[in-house]
mmCIF file of C-alpha atoms in Angstrom:
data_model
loop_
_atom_site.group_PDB
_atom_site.id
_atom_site.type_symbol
_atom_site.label_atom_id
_atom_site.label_comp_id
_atom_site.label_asym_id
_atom_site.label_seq_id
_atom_site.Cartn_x
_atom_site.Cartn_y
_atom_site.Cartn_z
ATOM 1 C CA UNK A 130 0.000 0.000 0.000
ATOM 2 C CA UNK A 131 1.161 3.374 -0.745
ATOM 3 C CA UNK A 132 2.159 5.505 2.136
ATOM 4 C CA UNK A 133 -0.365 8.237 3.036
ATOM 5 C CA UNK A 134 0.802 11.327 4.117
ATOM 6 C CA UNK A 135 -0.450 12.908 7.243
ATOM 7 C CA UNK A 136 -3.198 14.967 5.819
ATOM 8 C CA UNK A 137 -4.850 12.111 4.151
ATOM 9 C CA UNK A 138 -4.521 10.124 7.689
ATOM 10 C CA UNK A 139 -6.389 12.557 9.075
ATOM 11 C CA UNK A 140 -8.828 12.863 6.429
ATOM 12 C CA UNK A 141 -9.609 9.011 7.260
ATOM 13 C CA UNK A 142 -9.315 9.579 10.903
ATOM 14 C CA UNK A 143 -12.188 12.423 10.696
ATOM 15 C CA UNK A 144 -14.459 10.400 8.901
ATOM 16 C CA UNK A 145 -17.780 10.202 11.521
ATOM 17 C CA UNK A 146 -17.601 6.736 13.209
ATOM 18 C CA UNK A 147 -21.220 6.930 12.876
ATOM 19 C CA UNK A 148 -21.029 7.929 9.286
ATOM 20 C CA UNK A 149 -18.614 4.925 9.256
ATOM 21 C CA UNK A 150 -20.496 2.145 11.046
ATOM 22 C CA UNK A 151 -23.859 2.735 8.859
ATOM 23 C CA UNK A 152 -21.549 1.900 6.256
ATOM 24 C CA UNK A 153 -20.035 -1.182 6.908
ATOM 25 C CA UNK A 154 -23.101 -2.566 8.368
ATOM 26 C CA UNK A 155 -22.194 -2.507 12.071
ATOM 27 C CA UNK A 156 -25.593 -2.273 14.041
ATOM 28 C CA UNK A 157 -26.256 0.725 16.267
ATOM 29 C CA UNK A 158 -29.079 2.189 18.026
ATOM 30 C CA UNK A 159 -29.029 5.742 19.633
ATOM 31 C CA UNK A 160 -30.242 5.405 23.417
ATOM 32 C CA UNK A 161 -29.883 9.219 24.729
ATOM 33 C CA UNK A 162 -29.930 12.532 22.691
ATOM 34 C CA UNK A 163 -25.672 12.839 22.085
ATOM 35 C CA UNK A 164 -24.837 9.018 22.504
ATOM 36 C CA UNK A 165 -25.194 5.659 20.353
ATOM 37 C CA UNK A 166 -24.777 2.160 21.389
ATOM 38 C CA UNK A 167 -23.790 -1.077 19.568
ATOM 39 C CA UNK A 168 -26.711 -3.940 19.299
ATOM 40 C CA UNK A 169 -24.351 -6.808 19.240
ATOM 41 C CA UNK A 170 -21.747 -5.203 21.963
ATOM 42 C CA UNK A 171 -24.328 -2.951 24.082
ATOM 43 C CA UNK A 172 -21.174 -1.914 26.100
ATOM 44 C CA UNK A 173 -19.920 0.060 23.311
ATOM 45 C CA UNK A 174 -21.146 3.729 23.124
ATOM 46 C CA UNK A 175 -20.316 6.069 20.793
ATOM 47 C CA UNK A 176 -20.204 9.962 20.906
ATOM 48 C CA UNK A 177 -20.539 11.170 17.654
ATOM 49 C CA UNK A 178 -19.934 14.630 18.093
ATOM 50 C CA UNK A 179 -16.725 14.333 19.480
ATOM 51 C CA UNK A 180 -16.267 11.292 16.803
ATOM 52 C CA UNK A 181 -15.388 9.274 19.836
ATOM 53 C CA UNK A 182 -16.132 5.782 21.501
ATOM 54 C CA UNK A 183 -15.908 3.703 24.087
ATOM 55 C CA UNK A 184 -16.158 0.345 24.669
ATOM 56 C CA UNK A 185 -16.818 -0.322 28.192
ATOM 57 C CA UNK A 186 -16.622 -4.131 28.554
ATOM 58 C CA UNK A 187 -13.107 -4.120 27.280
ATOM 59 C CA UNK A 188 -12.324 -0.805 28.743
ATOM 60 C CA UNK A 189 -10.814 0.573 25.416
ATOM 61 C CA UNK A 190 -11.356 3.590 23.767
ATOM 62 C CA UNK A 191 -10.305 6.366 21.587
ATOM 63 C CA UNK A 192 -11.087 9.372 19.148
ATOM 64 C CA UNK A 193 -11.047 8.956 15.384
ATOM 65 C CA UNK A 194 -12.627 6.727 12.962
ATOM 66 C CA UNK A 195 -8.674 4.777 12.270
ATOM 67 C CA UNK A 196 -9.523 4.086 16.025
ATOM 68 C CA UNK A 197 -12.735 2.689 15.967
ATOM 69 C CA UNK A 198 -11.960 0.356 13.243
ATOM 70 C CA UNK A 199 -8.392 -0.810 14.696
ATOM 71 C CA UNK A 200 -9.605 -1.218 18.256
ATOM 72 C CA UNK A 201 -12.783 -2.152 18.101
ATOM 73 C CA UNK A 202 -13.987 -3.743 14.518
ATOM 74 C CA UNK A 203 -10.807 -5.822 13.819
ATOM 75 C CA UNK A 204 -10.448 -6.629 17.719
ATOM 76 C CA UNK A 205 -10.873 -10.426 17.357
ATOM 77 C CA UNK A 206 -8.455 -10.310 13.914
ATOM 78 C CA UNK A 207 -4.872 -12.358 15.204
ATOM 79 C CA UNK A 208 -2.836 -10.319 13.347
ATOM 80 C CA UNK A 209 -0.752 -7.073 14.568
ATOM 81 C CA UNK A 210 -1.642 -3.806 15.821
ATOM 82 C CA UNK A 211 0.611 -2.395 12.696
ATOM 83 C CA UNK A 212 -1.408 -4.985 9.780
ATOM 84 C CA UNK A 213 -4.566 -3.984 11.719
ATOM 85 C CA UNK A 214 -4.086 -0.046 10.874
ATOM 86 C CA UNK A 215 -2.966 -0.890 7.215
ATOM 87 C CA UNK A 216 -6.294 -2.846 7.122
ATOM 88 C CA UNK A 217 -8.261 0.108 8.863
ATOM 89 C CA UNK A 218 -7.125 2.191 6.499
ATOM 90 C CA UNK A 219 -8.533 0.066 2.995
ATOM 91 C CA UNK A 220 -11.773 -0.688 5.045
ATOM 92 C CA UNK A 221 -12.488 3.210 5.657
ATOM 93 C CA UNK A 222 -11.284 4.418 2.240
ATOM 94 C CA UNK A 223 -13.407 1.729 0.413
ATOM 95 C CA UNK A 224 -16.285 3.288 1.841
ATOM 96 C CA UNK A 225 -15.295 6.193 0.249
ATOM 97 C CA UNK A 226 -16.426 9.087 3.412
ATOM 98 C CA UNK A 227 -15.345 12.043 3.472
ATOM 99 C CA UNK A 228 -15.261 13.635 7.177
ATOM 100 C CA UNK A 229 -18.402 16.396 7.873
ATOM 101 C CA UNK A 230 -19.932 17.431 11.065
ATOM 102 C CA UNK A 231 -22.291 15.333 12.656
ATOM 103 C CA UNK A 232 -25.800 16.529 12.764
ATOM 104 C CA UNK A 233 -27.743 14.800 15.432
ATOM 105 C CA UNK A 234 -31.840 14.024 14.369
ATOM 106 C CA UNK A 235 -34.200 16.757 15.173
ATOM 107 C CA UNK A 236 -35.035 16.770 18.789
ATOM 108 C CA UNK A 237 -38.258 15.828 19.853
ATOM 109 C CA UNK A 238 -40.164 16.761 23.328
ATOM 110 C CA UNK A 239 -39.998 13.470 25.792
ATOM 111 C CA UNK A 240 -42.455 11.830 26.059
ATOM 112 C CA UNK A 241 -42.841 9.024 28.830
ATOM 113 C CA UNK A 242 -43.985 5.358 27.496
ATOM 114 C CA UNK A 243 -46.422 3.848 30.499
ATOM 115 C CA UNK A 244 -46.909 0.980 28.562
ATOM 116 C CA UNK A 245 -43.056 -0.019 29.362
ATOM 117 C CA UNK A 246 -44.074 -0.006 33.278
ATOM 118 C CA UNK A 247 -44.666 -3.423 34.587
ATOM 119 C CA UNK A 248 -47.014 -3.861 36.988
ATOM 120 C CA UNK A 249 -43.974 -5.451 39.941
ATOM 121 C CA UNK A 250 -41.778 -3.726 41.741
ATOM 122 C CA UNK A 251 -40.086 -6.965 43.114
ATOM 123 C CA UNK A 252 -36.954 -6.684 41.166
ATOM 124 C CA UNK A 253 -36.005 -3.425 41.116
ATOM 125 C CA UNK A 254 -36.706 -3.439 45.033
ATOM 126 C CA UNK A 255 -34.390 -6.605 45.905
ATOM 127 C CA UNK A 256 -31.345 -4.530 43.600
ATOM 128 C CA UNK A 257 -32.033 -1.296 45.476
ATOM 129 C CA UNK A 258 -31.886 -2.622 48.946
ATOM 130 C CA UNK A 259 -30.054 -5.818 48.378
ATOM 131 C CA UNK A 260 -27.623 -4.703 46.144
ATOM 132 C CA UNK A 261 -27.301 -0.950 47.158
ATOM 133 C CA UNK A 262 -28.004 -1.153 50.717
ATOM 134 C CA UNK A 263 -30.885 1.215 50.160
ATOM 135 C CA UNK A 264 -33.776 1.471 52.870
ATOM 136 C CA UNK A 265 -36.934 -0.578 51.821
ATOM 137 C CA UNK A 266 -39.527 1.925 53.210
ATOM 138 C CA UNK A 267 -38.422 4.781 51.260
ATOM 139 C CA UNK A 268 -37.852 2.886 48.020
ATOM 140 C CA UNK A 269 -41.397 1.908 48.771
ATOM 141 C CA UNK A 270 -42.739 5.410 48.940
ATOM 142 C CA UNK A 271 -40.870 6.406 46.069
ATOM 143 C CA UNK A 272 -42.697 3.938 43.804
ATOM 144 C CA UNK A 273 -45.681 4.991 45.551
ATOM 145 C CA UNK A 274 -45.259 8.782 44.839
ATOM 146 C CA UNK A 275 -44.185 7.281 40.442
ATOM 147 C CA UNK A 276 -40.606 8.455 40.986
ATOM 148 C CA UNK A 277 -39.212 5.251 40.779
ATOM 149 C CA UNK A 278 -40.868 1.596 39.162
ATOM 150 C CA UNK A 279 -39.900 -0.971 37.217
ATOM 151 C CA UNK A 280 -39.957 -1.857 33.299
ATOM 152 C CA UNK A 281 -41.137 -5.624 31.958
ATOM 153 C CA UNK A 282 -37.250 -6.775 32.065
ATOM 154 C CA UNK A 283 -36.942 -5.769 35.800
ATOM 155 C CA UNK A 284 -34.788 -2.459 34.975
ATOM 156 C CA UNK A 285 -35.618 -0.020 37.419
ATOM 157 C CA UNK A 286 -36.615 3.534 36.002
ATOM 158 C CA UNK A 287 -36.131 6.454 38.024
ATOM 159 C CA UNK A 288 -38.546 9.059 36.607
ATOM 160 C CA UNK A 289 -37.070 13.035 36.359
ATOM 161 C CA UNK A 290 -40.270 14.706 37.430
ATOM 162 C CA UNK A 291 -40.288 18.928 37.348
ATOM 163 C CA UNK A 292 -40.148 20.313 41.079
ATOM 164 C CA UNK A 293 -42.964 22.884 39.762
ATOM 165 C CA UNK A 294 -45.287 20.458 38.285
ATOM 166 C CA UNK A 295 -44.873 16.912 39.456
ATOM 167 C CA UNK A 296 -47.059 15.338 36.871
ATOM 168 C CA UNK A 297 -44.810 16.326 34.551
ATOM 169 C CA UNK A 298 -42.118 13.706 33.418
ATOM 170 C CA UNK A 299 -39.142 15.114 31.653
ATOM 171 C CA UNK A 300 -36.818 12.326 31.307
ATOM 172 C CA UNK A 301 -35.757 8.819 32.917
ATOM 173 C CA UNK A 302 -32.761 7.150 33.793
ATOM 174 C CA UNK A 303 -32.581 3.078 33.173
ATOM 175 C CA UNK A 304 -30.345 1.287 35.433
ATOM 176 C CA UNK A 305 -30.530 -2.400 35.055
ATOM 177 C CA UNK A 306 -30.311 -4.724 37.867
ATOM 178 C CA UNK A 307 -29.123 -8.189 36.327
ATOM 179 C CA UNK A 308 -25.132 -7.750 37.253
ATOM 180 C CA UNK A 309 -23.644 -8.779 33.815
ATOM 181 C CA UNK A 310 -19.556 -7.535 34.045
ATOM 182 C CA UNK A 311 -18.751 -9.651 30.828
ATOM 183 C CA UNK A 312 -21.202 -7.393 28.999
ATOM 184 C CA UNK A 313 -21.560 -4.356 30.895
ATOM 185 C CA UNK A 314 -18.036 -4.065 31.418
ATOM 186 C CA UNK A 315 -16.361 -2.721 35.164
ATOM 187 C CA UNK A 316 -20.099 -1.167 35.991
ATOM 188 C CA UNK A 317 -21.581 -4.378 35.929
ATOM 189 C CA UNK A 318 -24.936 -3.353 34.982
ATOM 190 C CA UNK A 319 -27.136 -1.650 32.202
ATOM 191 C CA UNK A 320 -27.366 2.282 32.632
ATOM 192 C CA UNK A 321 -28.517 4.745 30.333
ATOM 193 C CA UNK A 322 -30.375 7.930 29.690
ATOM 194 C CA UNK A 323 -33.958 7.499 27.859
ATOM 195 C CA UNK A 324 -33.714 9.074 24.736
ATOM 196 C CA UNK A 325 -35.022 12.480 23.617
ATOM 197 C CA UNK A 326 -35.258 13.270 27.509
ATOM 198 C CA UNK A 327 -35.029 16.888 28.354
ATOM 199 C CA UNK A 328 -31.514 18.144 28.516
ATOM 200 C CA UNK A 329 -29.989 20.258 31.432
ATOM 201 C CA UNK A 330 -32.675 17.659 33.509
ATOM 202 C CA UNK A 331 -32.760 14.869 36.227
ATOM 203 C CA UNK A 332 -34.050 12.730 39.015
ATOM 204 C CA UNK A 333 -35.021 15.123 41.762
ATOM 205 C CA UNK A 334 -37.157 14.969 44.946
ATOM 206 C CA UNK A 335 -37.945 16.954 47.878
ATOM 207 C CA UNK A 336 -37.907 16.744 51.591
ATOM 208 C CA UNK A 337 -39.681 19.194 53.845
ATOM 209 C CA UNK A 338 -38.963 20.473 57.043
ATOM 210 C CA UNK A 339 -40.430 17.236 58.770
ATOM 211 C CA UNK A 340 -38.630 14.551 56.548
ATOM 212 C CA UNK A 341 -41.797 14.075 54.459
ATOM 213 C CA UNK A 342 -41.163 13.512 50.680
ATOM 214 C CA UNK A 343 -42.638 15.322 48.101
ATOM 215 C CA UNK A 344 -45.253 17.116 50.556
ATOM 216 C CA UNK A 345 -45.600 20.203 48.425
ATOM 217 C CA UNK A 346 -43.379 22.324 50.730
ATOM 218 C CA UNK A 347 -40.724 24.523 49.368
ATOM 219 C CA UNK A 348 -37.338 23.335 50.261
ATOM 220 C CA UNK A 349 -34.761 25.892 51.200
ATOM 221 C CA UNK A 350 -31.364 23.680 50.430
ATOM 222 C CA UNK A 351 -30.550 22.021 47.151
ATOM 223 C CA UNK A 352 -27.450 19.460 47.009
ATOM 224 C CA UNK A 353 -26.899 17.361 43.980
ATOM 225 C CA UNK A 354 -24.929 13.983 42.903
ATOM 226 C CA UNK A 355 -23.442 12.547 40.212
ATOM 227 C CA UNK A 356 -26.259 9.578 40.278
ATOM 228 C CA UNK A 357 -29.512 8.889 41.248
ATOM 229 C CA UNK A 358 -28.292 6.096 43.543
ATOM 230 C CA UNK A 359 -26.218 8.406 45.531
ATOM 231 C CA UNK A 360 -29.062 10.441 45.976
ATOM 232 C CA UNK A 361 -31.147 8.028 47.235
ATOM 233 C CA UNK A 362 -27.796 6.941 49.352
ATOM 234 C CA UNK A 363 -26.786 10.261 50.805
ATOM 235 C CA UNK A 364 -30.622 10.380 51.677
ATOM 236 C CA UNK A 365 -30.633 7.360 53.428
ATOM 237 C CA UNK A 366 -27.293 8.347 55.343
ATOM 238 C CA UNK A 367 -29.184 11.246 56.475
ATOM 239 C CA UNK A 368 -32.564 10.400 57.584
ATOM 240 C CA UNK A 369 -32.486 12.686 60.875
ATOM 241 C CA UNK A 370 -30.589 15.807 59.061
ATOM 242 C CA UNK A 371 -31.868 15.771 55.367
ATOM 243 C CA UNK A 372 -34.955 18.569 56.093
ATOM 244 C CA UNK A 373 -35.738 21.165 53.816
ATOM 245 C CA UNK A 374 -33.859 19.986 50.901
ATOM 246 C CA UNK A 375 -33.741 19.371 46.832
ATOM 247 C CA UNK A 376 -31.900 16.221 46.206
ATOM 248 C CA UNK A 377 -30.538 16.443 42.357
ATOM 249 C CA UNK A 378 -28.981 14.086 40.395
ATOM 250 C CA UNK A 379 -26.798 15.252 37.883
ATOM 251 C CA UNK A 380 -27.136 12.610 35.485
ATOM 252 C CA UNK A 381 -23.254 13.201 35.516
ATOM 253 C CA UNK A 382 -21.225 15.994 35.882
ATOM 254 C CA UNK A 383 -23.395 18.898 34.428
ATOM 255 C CA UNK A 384 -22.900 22.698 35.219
ATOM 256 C CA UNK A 385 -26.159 23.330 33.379
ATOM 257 C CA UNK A 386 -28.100 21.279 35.182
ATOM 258 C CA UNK A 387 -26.799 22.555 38.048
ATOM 259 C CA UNK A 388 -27.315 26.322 36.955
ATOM 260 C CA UNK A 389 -30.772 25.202 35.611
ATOM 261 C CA UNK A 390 -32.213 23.744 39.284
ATOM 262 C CA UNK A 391 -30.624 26.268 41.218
ATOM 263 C CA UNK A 392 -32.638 29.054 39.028
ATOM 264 C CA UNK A 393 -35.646 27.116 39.582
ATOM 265 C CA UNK A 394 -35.398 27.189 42.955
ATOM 266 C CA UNK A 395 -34.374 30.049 43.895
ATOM 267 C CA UNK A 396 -37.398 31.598 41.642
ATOM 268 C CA UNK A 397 -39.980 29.241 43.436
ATOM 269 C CA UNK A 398 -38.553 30.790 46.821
ATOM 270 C CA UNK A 399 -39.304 33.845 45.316
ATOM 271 C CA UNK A 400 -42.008 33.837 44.959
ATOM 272 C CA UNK A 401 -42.912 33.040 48.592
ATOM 273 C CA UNK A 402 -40.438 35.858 49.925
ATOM 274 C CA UNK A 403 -38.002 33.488 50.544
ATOM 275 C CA UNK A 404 -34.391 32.936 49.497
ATOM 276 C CA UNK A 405 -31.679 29.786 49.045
ATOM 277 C CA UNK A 406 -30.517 29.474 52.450
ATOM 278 C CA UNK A 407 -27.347 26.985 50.790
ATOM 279 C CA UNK A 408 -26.150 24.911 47.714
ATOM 280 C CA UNK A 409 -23.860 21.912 48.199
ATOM 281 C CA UNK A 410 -22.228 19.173 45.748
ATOM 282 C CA UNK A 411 -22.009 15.685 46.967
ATOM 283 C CA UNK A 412 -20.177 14.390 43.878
ATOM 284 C CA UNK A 413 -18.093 11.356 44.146
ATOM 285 C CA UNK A 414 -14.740 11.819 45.449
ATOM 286 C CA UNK A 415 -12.788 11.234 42.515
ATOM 287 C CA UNK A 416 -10.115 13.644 40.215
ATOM 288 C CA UNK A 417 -13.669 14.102 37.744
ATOM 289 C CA UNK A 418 -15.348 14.945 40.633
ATOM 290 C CA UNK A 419 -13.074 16.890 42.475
ATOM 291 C CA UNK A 420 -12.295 18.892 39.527
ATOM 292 C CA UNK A 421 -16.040 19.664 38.838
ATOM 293 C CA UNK A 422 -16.358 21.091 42.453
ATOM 294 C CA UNK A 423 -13.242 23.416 42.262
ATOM 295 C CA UNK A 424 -14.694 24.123 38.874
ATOM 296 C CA UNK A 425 -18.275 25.408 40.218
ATOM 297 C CA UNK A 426 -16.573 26.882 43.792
ATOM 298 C CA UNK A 427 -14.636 28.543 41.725
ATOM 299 C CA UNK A 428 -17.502 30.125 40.294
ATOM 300 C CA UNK A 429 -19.794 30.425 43.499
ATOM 301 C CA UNK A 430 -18.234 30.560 46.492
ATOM 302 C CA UNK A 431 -20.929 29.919 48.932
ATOM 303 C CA UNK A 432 -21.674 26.031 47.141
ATOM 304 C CA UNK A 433 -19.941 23.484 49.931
ATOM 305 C CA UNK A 434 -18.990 20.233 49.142
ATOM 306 C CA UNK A 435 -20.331 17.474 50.756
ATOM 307 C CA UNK A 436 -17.843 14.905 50.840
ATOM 308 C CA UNK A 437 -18.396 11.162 51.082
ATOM 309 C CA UNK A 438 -16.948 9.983 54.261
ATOM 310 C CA UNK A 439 -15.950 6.460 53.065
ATOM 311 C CA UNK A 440 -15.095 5.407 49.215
ATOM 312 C CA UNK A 441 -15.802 6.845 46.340
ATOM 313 C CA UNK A 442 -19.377 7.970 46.709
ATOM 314 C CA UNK A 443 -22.078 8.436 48.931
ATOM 315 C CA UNK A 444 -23.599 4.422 47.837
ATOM 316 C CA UNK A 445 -19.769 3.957 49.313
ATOM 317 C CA UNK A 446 -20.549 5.294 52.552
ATOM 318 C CA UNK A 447 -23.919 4.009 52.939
ATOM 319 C CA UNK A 448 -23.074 0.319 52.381
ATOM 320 C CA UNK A 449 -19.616 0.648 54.849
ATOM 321 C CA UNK A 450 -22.115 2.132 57.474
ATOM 322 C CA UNK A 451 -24.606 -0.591 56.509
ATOM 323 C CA UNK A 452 -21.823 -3.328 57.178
ATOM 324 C CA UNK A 453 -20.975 -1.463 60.553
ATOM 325 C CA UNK A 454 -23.874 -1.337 62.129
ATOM 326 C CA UNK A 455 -24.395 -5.114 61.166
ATOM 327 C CA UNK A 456 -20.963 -6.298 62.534
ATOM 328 C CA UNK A 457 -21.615 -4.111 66.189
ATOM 329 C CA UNK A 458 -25.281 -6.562 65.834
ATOM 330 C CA UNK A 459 -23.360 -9.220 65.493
ATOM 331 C CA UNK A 460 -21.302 -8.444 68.164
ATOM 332 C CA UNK A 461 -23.968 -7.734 70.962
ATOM 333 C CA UNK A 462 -25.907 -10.484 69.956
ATOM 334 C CA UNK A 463 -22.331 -12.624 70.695
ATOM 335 C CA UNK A 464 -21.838 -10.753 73.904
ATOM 336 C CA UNK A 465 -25.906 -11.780 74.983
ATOM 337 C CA UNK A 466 -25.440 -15.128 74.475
ATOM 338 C CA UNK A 467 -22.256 -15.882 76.323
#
């Protein structure tokens, strides 16, 4: 083959891996509004706006479409990683591409698919309290109140309802609860964003000033996470001090989302006479996340940062004080019967 210079490598390189893909036949489906995912390897999602991918059972990854097709398409070919790029190359430029920004389909309004819902809870229960240590009774009252229920393959779906209208559902995070590493890679288990839900959006709920959920009351402090689960986990770390409060999951690391519930709230205190008594982050304690909170104190000085006090995240610290208090049990119970 003759030797390509570097502009034409990069010609090849900025060919759209989705562009790409729809080419050569390799299935996709989009499952959120900036991501794709593949149907025979579910663990590999693709970004096409940054042209960049994933693949999160392997834990490999990269940027380019010379990437994509070296890494991930000709992964199972025995032959070397130097025959693989020579091969990369003829496979992309028989396709003929030429690189061009990636326009993602029109957005559409979410709208929320009851018919989806199954009828049991059972499932998504036994991961949320079995699994993730979370307490039964407010799991319970969370599917009561449709913030959280359960899809026909036992997925649980936490619904992101709007503070100011709670009939409203703007979007809903899947997190599956059959522990699958082989396919789901180091997570473990299905998670992903419904598609076409609202952007600059999330799971959210509301205590009031005497630990009821969802009462209607105004809450004067907002803190959000990274996930839903450490939400819910910081929550149920904090039965006795959580009053008065927005709990916000990020759906990641978001500053518009943040930006976008603090206005909210702030406005709906308004409009009482009231104002934001505080805003904290209770991120997971990680470079990402640390960055993110020097990023937004940076920016507003008065946010605090919650930190987890064991781990990586608040689920962390939940479970380790779940596993305390079950070992000092353990113990009297040994002490009693001596």
């Amino acid at each position: 083959m003759e030797r390509l210079t570097e502009e034409e490598l990069a010609t090849l390189n900025n060919v759209n891996i989705i562009d790409y893909a729809r080419a050569s036949g390799i299935d996709l489906k989009q499952d959120s509004a900036t991501t794709f995912r593949g149907v025979n390897h579910d663990s590999l999602v693709i970004t096409p706006s940054k042209n960049a991918w994933f693949w999160n059972s392997r834990d490999v990854g990269g940027k380019g479409c010379l990437s994509f097709v070296t890494k991930y398409q000709l992964d199972g070919d025995n032959i070397s990683d130097k025959v693989k790029f020579g091969k990369a190359i003829e496979l992309i430029s028989k396709t003929k591409l030429l690189p061009k920004e990636y326009r993602a389909p029109e957005k559409k309004p979410f709208e929320f698919d009851k018919k989806q819902v199954s009828p049991n809870f059972s499932k998504a229960l036994n991961y949320l309290t079995k699994t993730r240590g979370l307490n039964p009774n407010i799991m319970q009252e969370l599917h009561r109140q449709g913030l959280i229920c359960e899809n026909r393959f036992g997925d649980a779906l936490f619904l992101w309802r709007n503070p100011e209208n709670r009939r409203q559902i703007e979007g809903l995070t899947k997190q599956g609860t059959t522990i699958n590493h082989a396919k789901f890679g180091k997570r473990g288990t299905l998670k992903l964003i419904e598609k076409n839900s609202t952007p600059q959006r999330g799971f959210n709920f509301d205590v009031d000033s005497q630990g009821r959920i969802n009462s209607g009351e105004i809450p004067e402090n907002i803190v959000f996470f990274e996930s839903t689960i450490d939400a819910l986990s910081f929550y149920n770390t904090h039965l006795n001090g959580a009053k008065s409060v927005r709990l916000v999951s990020l759906e990641g690391l978001k500053e518009k989302t943040f930006e976008h519930y603090v206005i909210q709230l702030s406005n709906q205190l308004s409009k009482q006479g009231k104002k934001l008594n505080s805003v904290s982050l209770g991120v997971d304690n990680d470079d990402a996340g640390q960055k993110f909170v020097k990023d937004i104190t940076s920016r507003f000085s008065k946010v605090h940062y919650l930190k987890p006090t064991f781990g990586k995240d608040w689920n962390d610290t939940l479970k380790h004080q779940r596993l305390v208090a079950k070992k000092k049990m353990l113990a009297r119970q040994q002490s009693l019967s001596r």
